CSV table of C-alpha atoms in Angstrom, one decimal:
chain,number,residue,atom,x,y,z
A,1,UNK,CA,185.1,-123.1,67.2
A,2,UNK,CA,183.3,-126.1,68.5
A,3,UNK,CA,183.0,-126.6,72.4
A,4,UNK,CA,181.8,-130.0,73.5
A,5,UNK,CA,181.9,-132.7,76.3
A,6,UNK,CA,184.5,-135.2,75.6
A,7,UNK,CA,182.8,-138.6,75.9
A,8,UNK,CA,186.1,-140.3,76.9
A,9,UNK,CA,187.5,-137.8,79.4
A,10,UNK,CA,184.2,-136.3,80.5
A,11,UNK,CA,185.9,-132.9,80.2
A,12,UNK,CA,184.9,-129.9,78.2
A,13,UNK,CA,187.0,-129.8,75.2
A,14,UNK,CA,187.2,-127.6,72.0
A,15,UNK,CA,188.3,-127.9,68.4
A,16,UNK,CA,188.6,-125.6,65.4
A,17,UNK,CA,185.9,-126.3,62.6
A,18,UNK,CA,186.3,-125.4,59.0
A,19,UNK,CA,183.3,-125.7,56.8
A,20,UNK,CA,183.7,-125.8,53.1
A,21,UNK,CA,180.5,-125.8,51.1
A,22,UNK,CA,180.5,-127.8,47.8
A,23,UNK,CA,180.8,-125.0,45.2
A,24,UNK,CA,178.5,-126.6,42.6
A,25,UNK,CA,175.7,-127.2,45.2
A,26,UNK,CA,176.1,-123.7,46.5
A,27,UNK,CA,175.9,-122.1,43.1
A,28,UNK,CA,172.9,-124.2,42.1
A,29,UNK,CA,171.1,-123.0,45.1
A,30,UNK,CA,170.8,-126.4,46.6
A,31,UNK,CA,172.2,-125.3,50.1
A,32,UNK,CA,169.5,-123.5,51.9
A,33,UNK,CA,169.9,-124.6,55.5
A,34,UNK,CA,171.8,-127.1,57.7
A,35,UNK,CA,169.5,-129.9,56.6
A,36,UNK,CA,170.5,-129.4,52.9
A,37,UNK,CA,174.2,-128.5,53.6
A,38,UNK,CA,176.5,-130.4,51.0
A,39,UNK,CA,180.2,-130.0,51.5
A,40,UNK,CA,183.2,-130.9,53.8
A,41,UNK,CA,183.8,-130.3,57.4
A,42,UNK,CA,187.5,-130.2,58.7
A,43,UNK,CA,188.3,-130.6,62.4
A,44,UNK,CA,191.5,-129.3,63.9
A,45,UNK,CA,192.8,-129.2,67.5
A,46,UNK,CA,193.6,-125.9,69.3
A,47,UNK,CA,197.1,-126.1,67.8
A,48,UNK,CA,195.6,-126.2,64.4
A,49,UNK,CA,196.8,-129.8,63.8
A,50,UNK,CA,194.5,-131.6,61.4
A,51,UNK,CA,192.3,-134.2,63.2
A,52,UNK,CA,189.8,-135.5,60.7
A,53,UNK,CA,186.4,-134.4,59.3
A,54,UNK,CA,183.3,-135.6,57.5
A,55,UNK,CA,181.8,-135.4,54.0
A,56,UNK,CA,178.2,-134.1,54.1
A,57,UNK,CA,175.6,-134.5,51.4
A,58,UNK,CA,172.1,-133.0,51.8
A,59,UNK,CA,172.6,-132.8,55.5
A,60,UNK,CA,173.7,-136.4,56.0
A,61,UNK,CA,177.3,-137.6,56.8
A,62,UNK,CA,178.4,-139.8,53.9
A,63,UNK,CA,182.0,-140.2,54.4
A,64,UNK,CA,185.0,-139.6,56.6
A,65,UNK,CA,188.1,-137.5,56.1
A,66,UNK,CA,191.3,-138.4,58.0
A,67,UNK,CA,194.9,-137.2,57.9
A,68,UNK,CA,197.7,-139.0,56.2
A,69,UNK,CA,197.7,-142.0,53.7
A,70,UNK,CA,194.9,-144.6,54.2
A,71,UNK,CA,194.1,-148.1,52.7
A,72,UNK,CA,192.6,-147.6,49.2
A,73,UNK,CA,189.8,-149.8,50.0
A,74,UNK,CA,188.2,-151.6,52.9
A,75,UNK,CA,185.6,-154.2,51.8
A,76,UNK,CA,183.4,-155.5,54.6
A,77,UNK,CA,181.3,-158.5,53.4
A,78,UNK,CA,178.8,-160.7,55.0
A,79,UNK,CA,178.1,-158.3,58.0
A,80,UNK,CA,174.7,-159.1,59.5
A,81,UNK,CA,173.8,-155.7,61.0
A,82,UNK,CA,170.8,-156.9,63.1
A,83,UNK,CA,170.1,-160.6,63.5
A,84,UNK,CA,166.4,-159.7,64.2
A,85,UNK,CA,165.9,-157.6,61.2
A,86,UNK,CA,163.1,-158.7,59.0
A,87,UNK,CA,161.5,-157.4,55.7
A,88,UNK,CA,158.3,-155.8,55.2
A,89,UNK,CA,156.3,-158.8,56.4
A,90,UNK,CA,156.9,-161.4,59.2
A,91,UNK,CA,157.1,-164.1,56.5
A,92,UNK,CA,160.2,-162.3,55.0
A,93,UNK,CA,163.6,-163.8,55.6
A,94,UNK,CA,166.3,-162.0,57.4
A,95,UNK,CA,167.9,-159.2,55.5
A,96,UNK,CA,171.6,-159.2,55.1
A,97,UNK,CA,173.4,-155.8,54.6
A,98,UNK,CA,177.1,-155.7,53.3
A,99,UNK,CA,179.2,-152.5,53.4
A,100,UNK,CA,181.7,-151.6,50.7
A,101,UNK,CA,184.0,-148.6,51.7
A,102,UNK,CA,186.6,-147.0,49.6
A,103,UNK,CA,189.3,-144.5,50.3
A,104,UNK,CA,190.7,-142.0,47.9
A,105,UNK,CA,193.3,-139.3,48.4
A,106,UNK,CA,193.8,-135.6,47.6
A,107,UNK,CA,196.9,-133.6,48.2
A,108,UNK,CA,198.3,-130.2,47.8
A,109,UNK,CA,201.3,-128.0,48.7
A,110,UNK,CA,200.0,-125.0,50.6
A,111,UNK,CA,201.4,-121.3,50.2
A,112,UNK,CA,204.1,-122.0,52.8
A,113,UNK,CA,205.3,-125.0,51.0
A,114,UNK,CA,203.7,-127.7,53.3
A,115,UNK,CA,202.4,-130.9,51.9
A,116,UNK,CA,198.9,-131.8,53.0
A,117,UNK,CA,197.2,-135.2,52.3
A,118,UNK,CA,193.5,-135.7,52.8
A,119,UNK,CA,192.0,-139.2,52.6
A,120,UNK,CA,188.3,-139.5,52.0
A,121,UNK,CA,186.1,-142.6,52.6
A,122,UNK,CA,182.7,-143.1,51.2
A,123,UNK,CA,180.6,-146.3,51.5
A,124,UNK,CA,177.7,-148.1,49.8
A,125,UNK,CA,175.4,-150.7,51.0
A,126,UNK,CA,173.8,-153.8,49.5
A,127,UNK,CA,170.8,-155.4,50.9
A,128,UNK,CA,170.0,-159.0,50.4
A,129,UNK,CA,166.5,-160.0,51.0
A,130,UNK,CA,164.1,-162.6,49.6
A,131,UNK,CA,166.7,-163.9,47.1
A,132,UNK,CA,167.2,-160.4,45.5
A,133,UNK,CA,170.2,-157.9,45.7
A,134,UNK,CA,169.6,-154.2,45.7
A,135,UNK,CA,171.9,-151.3,46.1
A,136,UNK,CA,171.4,-148.2,48.2
A,137,UNK,CA,173.2,-145.0,48.2
A,138,UNK,CA,171.8,-144.0,51.6
A,139,UNK,CA,175.3,-143.8,53.1
A,140,UNK,CA,174.8,-142.5,56.6
A,141,UNK,CA,171.2,-143.5,57.2
A,142,UNK,CA,171.4,-146.1,59.9
A,143,UNK,CA,172.2,-149.7,60.0
A,144,UNK,CA,175.5,-150.3,58.5
A,145,UNK,CA,178.5,-148.4,59.0
A,146,UNK,CA,177.5,-145.7,61.4
A,147,UNK,CA,181.0,-146.0,63.0
A,148,UNK,CA,181.7,-142.4,62.3
A,149,UNK,CA,179.3,-139.5,62.6
A,150,UNK,CA,180.1,-135.9,63.1
A,151,UNK,CA,177.4,-133.6,64.5
A,152,UNK,CA,177.7,-130.1,63.6
A,153,UNK,CA,175.6,-127.0,64.4
A,154,UNK,CA,173.3,-129.0,66.6
A,155,UNK,CA,172.3,-126.4,69.1
A,156,UNK,CA,172.8,-128.2,72.5
A,157,UNK,CA,176.3,-129.2,71.7
A,158,UNK,CA,177.5,-125.6,71.7
A,159,UNK,CA,179.1,-126.2,68.3
A,160,UNK,CA,179.0,-123.7,65.3
A,161,UNK,CA,177.9,-125.0,62.0
A,162,UNK,CA,177.6,-123.3,58.7
A,163,UNK,CA,175.0,-120.5,58.4
A,164,UNK,CA,172.6,-120.4,55.7
A,165,UNK,CA,174.8,-119.1,52.8
A,166,UNK,CA,173.5,-116.8,50.1
A,167,UNK,CA,174.1,-118.1,46.6
A,168,UNK,CA,177.3,-116.3,45.5
A,169,UNK,CA,177.9,-114.8,42.2
A,170,UNK,CA,179.8,-117.4,40.0
A,171,UNK,CA,183.5,-116.9,40.1
A,172,UNK,CA,185.2,-114.8,37.4
A,173,UNK,CA,186.5,-117.2,34.8
A,174,UNK,CA,190.1,-116.7,33.7
A,175,UNK,CA,190.3,-114.1,30.7
A,176,UNK,CA,186.5,-113.8,30.7
A,177,UNK,CA,187.0,-110.1,29.8
A,178,UNK,CA,188.9,-111.0,26.6
A,179,UNK,CA,187.8,-109.7,23.3
A,180,UNK,CA,184.8,-111.7,21.6
A,181,UNK,CA,185.6,-113.1,18.2
A,182,UNK,CA,183.9,-114.4,15.2
A,183,UNK,CA,185.5,-117.9,15.1
A,184,UNK,CA,185.0,-118.2,11.2
A,185,UNK,CA,186.9,-115.0,10.7
A,186,UNK,CA,189.7,-116.3,12.9
A,187,UNK,CA,189.8,-119.5,10.8
A,188,UNK,CA,189.8,-117.5,7.6
A,189,UNK,CA,193.3,-116.2,8.3
A,190,UNK,CA,194.8,-119.7,7.7
A,191,UNK,CA,194.0,-119.3,3.8
A,192,UNK,CA,196.6,-116.5,3.7
A,193,UNK,CA,199.3,-119.3,3.7
A,194,UNK,CA,199.0,-121.1,0.5
A,195,UNK,CA,202.2,-123.2,0.3
A,196,UNK,CA,201.4,-127.0,-0.4
A,197,UNK,CA,203.8,-128.2,2.2
A,198,UNK,CA,202.6,-126.1,5.2
A,199,UNK,CA,203.1,-127.4,8.8
A,200,UNK,CA,200.1,-127.8,11.1
A,201,UNK,CA,200.0,-127.9,14.8
A,202,UNK,CA,197.3,-127.9,17.5
A,203,UNK,CA,198.0,-127.1,21.2
A,204,UNK,CA,195.7,-127.7,24.2
A,205,UNK,CA,196.4,-125.0,26.8
A,206,UNK,CA,195.2,-125.6,30.5
A,207,UNK,CA,195.1,-123.2,33.4
A,208,UNK,CA,194.4,-125.4,36.4
A,209,UNK,CA,192.1,-124.2,39.2
A,210,UNK,CA,194.8,-125.0,41.8
A,211,UNK,CA,198.0,-125.9,40.0
A,212,UNK,CA,199.2,-129.5,40.5
A,213,UNK,CA,196.2,-130.7,42.4
A,214,UNK,CA,192.9,-132.4,41.4
A,215,UNK,CA,190.8,-129.5,42.8
A,216,UNK,CA,188.1,-128.4,40.4
A,217,UNK,CA,188.0,-124.9,42.2
A,218,UNK,CA,191.0,-122.9,43.4
A,219,UNK,CA,192.8,-119.6,43.2
A,220,UNK,CA,192.2,-119.6,39.4
A,221,UNK,CA,188.4,-120.0,39.8
A,222,UNK,CA,187.4,-123.1,37.8
A,223,UNK,CA,190.4,-122.9,35.5
A,224,UNK,CA,190.3,-122.7,31.7
A,225,UNK,CA,191.1,-124.7,28.7
A,226,UNK,CA,191.9,-123.1,25.2
A,227,UNK,CA,192.8,-124.4,22.0
A,228,UNK,CA,195.5,-123.0,19.7
A,229,UNK,CA,195.8,-123.6,15.9
A,230,UNK,CA,199.2,-122.7,14.0
A,231,UNK,CA,199.9,-123.0,10.4
A,232,UNK,CA,203.4,-122.4,9.1
A,233,UNK,CA,204.4,-121.8,5.4
A,234,UNK,CA,205.5,-119.0,3.0
A,235,UNK,CA,208.0,-118.0,5.6
A,236,UNK,CA,205.3,-117.0,8.3
A,237,UNK,CA,203.3,-118.6,11.0
A,238,UNK,CA,199.7,-117.8,11.7
A,239,UNK,CA,198.4,-118.7,15.2
A,240,UNK,CA,195.1,-118.3,16.6
A,241,UNK,CA,194.1,-119.1,20.3
A,242,UNK,CA,190.5,-119.4,21.4
A,243,UNK,CA,188.3,-120.7,24.2
A,244,UNK,CA,184.5,-121.0,24.9
A,245,UNK,CA,182.8,-118.8,27.4
A,246,UNK,CA,179.3,-118.0,28.6
A,247,UNK,CA,177.5,-114.8,27.4
A,248,UNK,CA,175.5,-114.5,30.6
A,249,UNK,CA,176.5,-112.5,33.6
A,250,UNK,CA,175.9,-113.3,37.3
A,251,UNK,CA,174.2,-116.5,38.0
A,252,UNK,CA,173.4,-116.7,34.2
A,253,UNK,CA,177.1,-117.5,33.6
A,254,UNK,CA,176.3,-121.1,34.6
A,255,UNK,CA,174.1,-121.6,31.6
A,256,UNK,CA,173.7,-119.3,28.6
A,257,UNK,CA,174.6,-118.9,25.0
A,258,UNK,CA,178.3,-119.5,24.3
A,259,UNK,CA,180.7,-117.2,22.8
A,260,UNK,CA,184.3,-117.5,21.6
A,261,UNK,CA,186.9,-115.2,23.1
A,262,UNK,CA,190.4,-114.5,21.8
A,263,UNK,CA,192.7,-116.3,24.3
A,264,UNK,CA,196.0,-114.9,23.0
A,265,UNK,CA,198.5,-113.9,25.7
A,266,UNK,CA,196.9,-116.5,28.0
A,267,UNK,CA,198.9,-117.8,31.0
A,268,UNK,CA,198.9,-121.7,31.2
A,269,UNK,CA,200.3,-124.5,33.4
A,270,UNK,CA,200.1,-127.3,30.9
A,271,UNK,CA,200.1,-127.5,27.0
A,272,UNK,CA,200.0,-130.4,24.8
A,273,UNK,CA,201.1,-130.2,21.2
A,274,UNK,CA,199.9,-132.4,18.4
A,275,UNK,CA,201.4,-132.3,14.9
A,276,UNK,CA,198.5,-132.7,12.4
A,277,UNK,CA,197.9,-133.2,8.7
A,278,UNK,CA,196.3,-130.6,6.6
A,279,UNK,CA,193.1,-132.7,6.3
A,280,UNK,CA,192.9,-132.9,10.1
A,281,UNK,CA,193.5,-129.2,10.4
A,282,UNK,CA,190.7,-128.6,7.9
A,283,UNK,CA,188.2,-130.7,9.8
A,284,UNK,CA,189.2,-128.7,12.9
A,285,UNK,CA,188.6,-125.4,11.2
A,286,UNK,CA,185.2,-126.6,10.1
A,287,UNK,CA,184.3,-127.5,13.8
A,288,UNK,CA,185.4,-124.2,15.2
A,289,UNK,CA,183.7,-122.2,12.2
A,290,UNK,CA,180.4,-124.1,12.6
A,291,UNK,CA,177.4,-123.6,14.6
A,292,UNK,CA,177.5,-121.4,17.7
A,293,UNK,CA,177.7,-123.5,20.9
A,294,UNK,CA,175.6,-123.2,24.0
A,295,UNK,CA,177.6,-123.0,27.4
A,296,UNK,CA,176.7,-125.1,30.5
A,297,UNK,CA,179.2,-124.9,33.5
A,298,UNK,CA,179.1,-128.8,33.8
A,299,UNK,CA,177.7,-130.1,30.6
A,300,UNK,CA,179.5,-128.2,28.0
A,301,UNK,CA,182.1,-125.8,28.9
A,302,UNK,CA,185.7,-124.8,27.9
A,303,UNK,CA,187.0,-128.2,28.4
A,304,UNK,CA,184.2,-129.9,26.6
A,305,UNK,CA,184.5,-127.6,23.7
A,306,UNK,CA,188.3,-128.4,23.2
A,307,UNK,CA,187.7,-132.1,23.7
A,308,UNK,CA,184.7,-132.1,21.1
A,309,UNK,CA,187.0,-130.1,18.7
A,310,UNK,CA,189.5,-132.8,18.9
A,311,UNK,CA,186.8,-135.5,18.3
A,312,UNK,CA,185.5,-133.8,15.3
A,313,UNK,CA,189.0,-133.6,13.8
A,314,UNK,CA,190.3,-136.9,14.9
A,315,UNK,CA,193.0,-135.4,17.3
A,316,UNK,CA,193.6,-137.6,20.4
A,317,UNK,CA,192.8,-134.9,23.0
A,318,UNK,CA,191.9,-136.8,25.9
A,319,UNK,CA,188.5,-136.8,27.6
A,320,UNK,CA,188.5,-134.3,30.5
A,321,UNK,CA,185.5,-135.9,32.4
A,322,UNK,CA,186.2,-136.2,36.2
A,323,UNK,CA,184.0,-136.6,39.4
A,324,UNK,CA,182.6,-133.3,40.8
A,325,UNK,CA,180.6,-132.6,43.9
A,326,UNK,CA,180.4,-134.6,47.1
A,327,UNK,CA,179.8,-138.3,47.2
A,328,UNK,CA,176.5,-139.5,48.6
A,329,UNK,CA,172.9,-139.3,47.8
A,330,UNK,CA,172.3,-137.0,44.8
A,331,UNK,CA,175.9,-136.0,45.1
A,332,UNK,CA,178.9,-136.9,43.1
A,333,UNK,CA,178.4,-136.5,39.4
A,334,UNK,CA,180.7,-136.0,36.5
A,335,UNK,CA,181.6,-133.1,34.4
A,336,UNK,CA,184.3,-132.0,31.8
A,337,UNK,CA,186.6,-129.7,33.8
A,338,UNK,CA,190.0,-128.0,33.4
A,339,UNK,CA,191.3,-130.0,36.2
A,340,UNK,CA,190.0,-133.0,34.5
A,341,UNK,CA,191.7,-132.2,31.3
A,342,UNK,CA,195.1,-131.6,33.2
A,343,UNK,CA,194.8,-135.0,34.8
A,344,UNK,CA,193.9,-136.8,31.5
A,345,UNK,CA,196.8,-135.0,29.7
A,346,UNK,CA,199.3,-136.2,32.4
A,347,UNK,CA,197.9,-139.7,32.1
A,348,UNK,CA,198.2,-139.5,28.3
A,349,UNK,CA,201.9,-138.6,28.8
A,350,UNK,CA,202.5,-141.5,31.2
A,351,UNK,CA,201.1,-143.9,28.6
A,352,UNK,CA,203.0,-142.3,25.7
A,353,UNK,CA,206.3,-140.8,26.9
A,354,UNK,CA,207.1,-139.5,23.5
A,355,UNK,CA,204.1,-137.1,23.8
A,356,UNK,CA,204.8,-133.4,23.5
A,357,UNK,CA,203.5,-132.3,26.9
A,358,UNK,CA,204.9,-129.0,28.5
A,359,UNK,CA,204.2,-129.0,32.3
A,360,UNK,CA,206.5,-126.1,33.1
A,361,UNK,CA,203.8,-123.5,32.2
A,362,UNK,CA,204.2,-120.1,30.7
A,363,UNK,CA,202.4,-117.4,28.6
A,364,UNK,CA,201.6,-117.7,25.0
A,365,UNK,CA,201.9,-115.0,22.4
A,366,UNK,CA,199.0,-113.1,21.0
A,367,UNK,CA,196.6,-114.3,18.3
A,368,UNK,CA,196.7,-112.9,14.8
A,369,UNK,CA,193.0,-112.1,15.1
A,370,UNK,CA,190.2,-112.0,12.8
A,371,UNK,CA,190.6,-111.7,8.9
A,372,UNK,CA,187.8,-110.3,6.8
């Protein structure tokens, strides 16, 4: 709850505040106090109707959140912020600052079936001085844009901001308690089918963090991507489903030696099926049977593993890279994520309607398991 003096009505007013730390910044230990807070702040009236909010990066407001659809972009060019502004010396010419703002949208359906749309604005600034252009990412710093600023947790206002959060244990990953397996022994099983006209299929299985949204964190933690190989011949089918996981526990889950777990009986929301040749299947087997992979929660995770397996074999599994974190200085970066893989598969289906993409979800059967 935030209690404040309304500047327009001069009356004491109140609003409900929701503070959502950025999960990546939080788990990396970058949020130590209000000055280093990175995340989103949502504001509601006392009837819990969404009013707006702000995007915070390292304690600074870097963007605005507002309800409902918004223009996708708002380009403000040629805006002289201060006609008396000079450069580093009196001989420098006037400095021209231009502001470029863009809107993007996220939406989801809540547990009660209600549709919520959030629109996010972030801005960047170009400074023109002494015949040179430069770009600054200091989004909320002064001059330029300061049209919207939301103070939170600033003592005298009577508002309540985020307390200093302890770094939480990384969320449990889907099926992280599954059985570790030797991927080479899993691949050895395919040699049991010797027919020359065998059929080969590869499936990419995605459990989204928050089904049907672009969120990288949700009820299913960070989600998961697994790869399934099947070979049919001699009147039988052998299927193996696997995924990459960390070996570390606690905070070491974020970066540790990797391991392959048996993802048989996995629940999924999307699955893409690729029919491949025996030669392609062999290349995939070689990749999976090869050198043990290290795990990093943003640089090389389960989604990265499946994508790189496809690259090694020449299978058109799409790139799952997607923006992560909060926009602003030191903020938004990119990572391979399960949500990114889901979005990439849907885009691949849009471009190729004949693609075999199951968006109905389900649960796969068990893997055959290792063969000695």
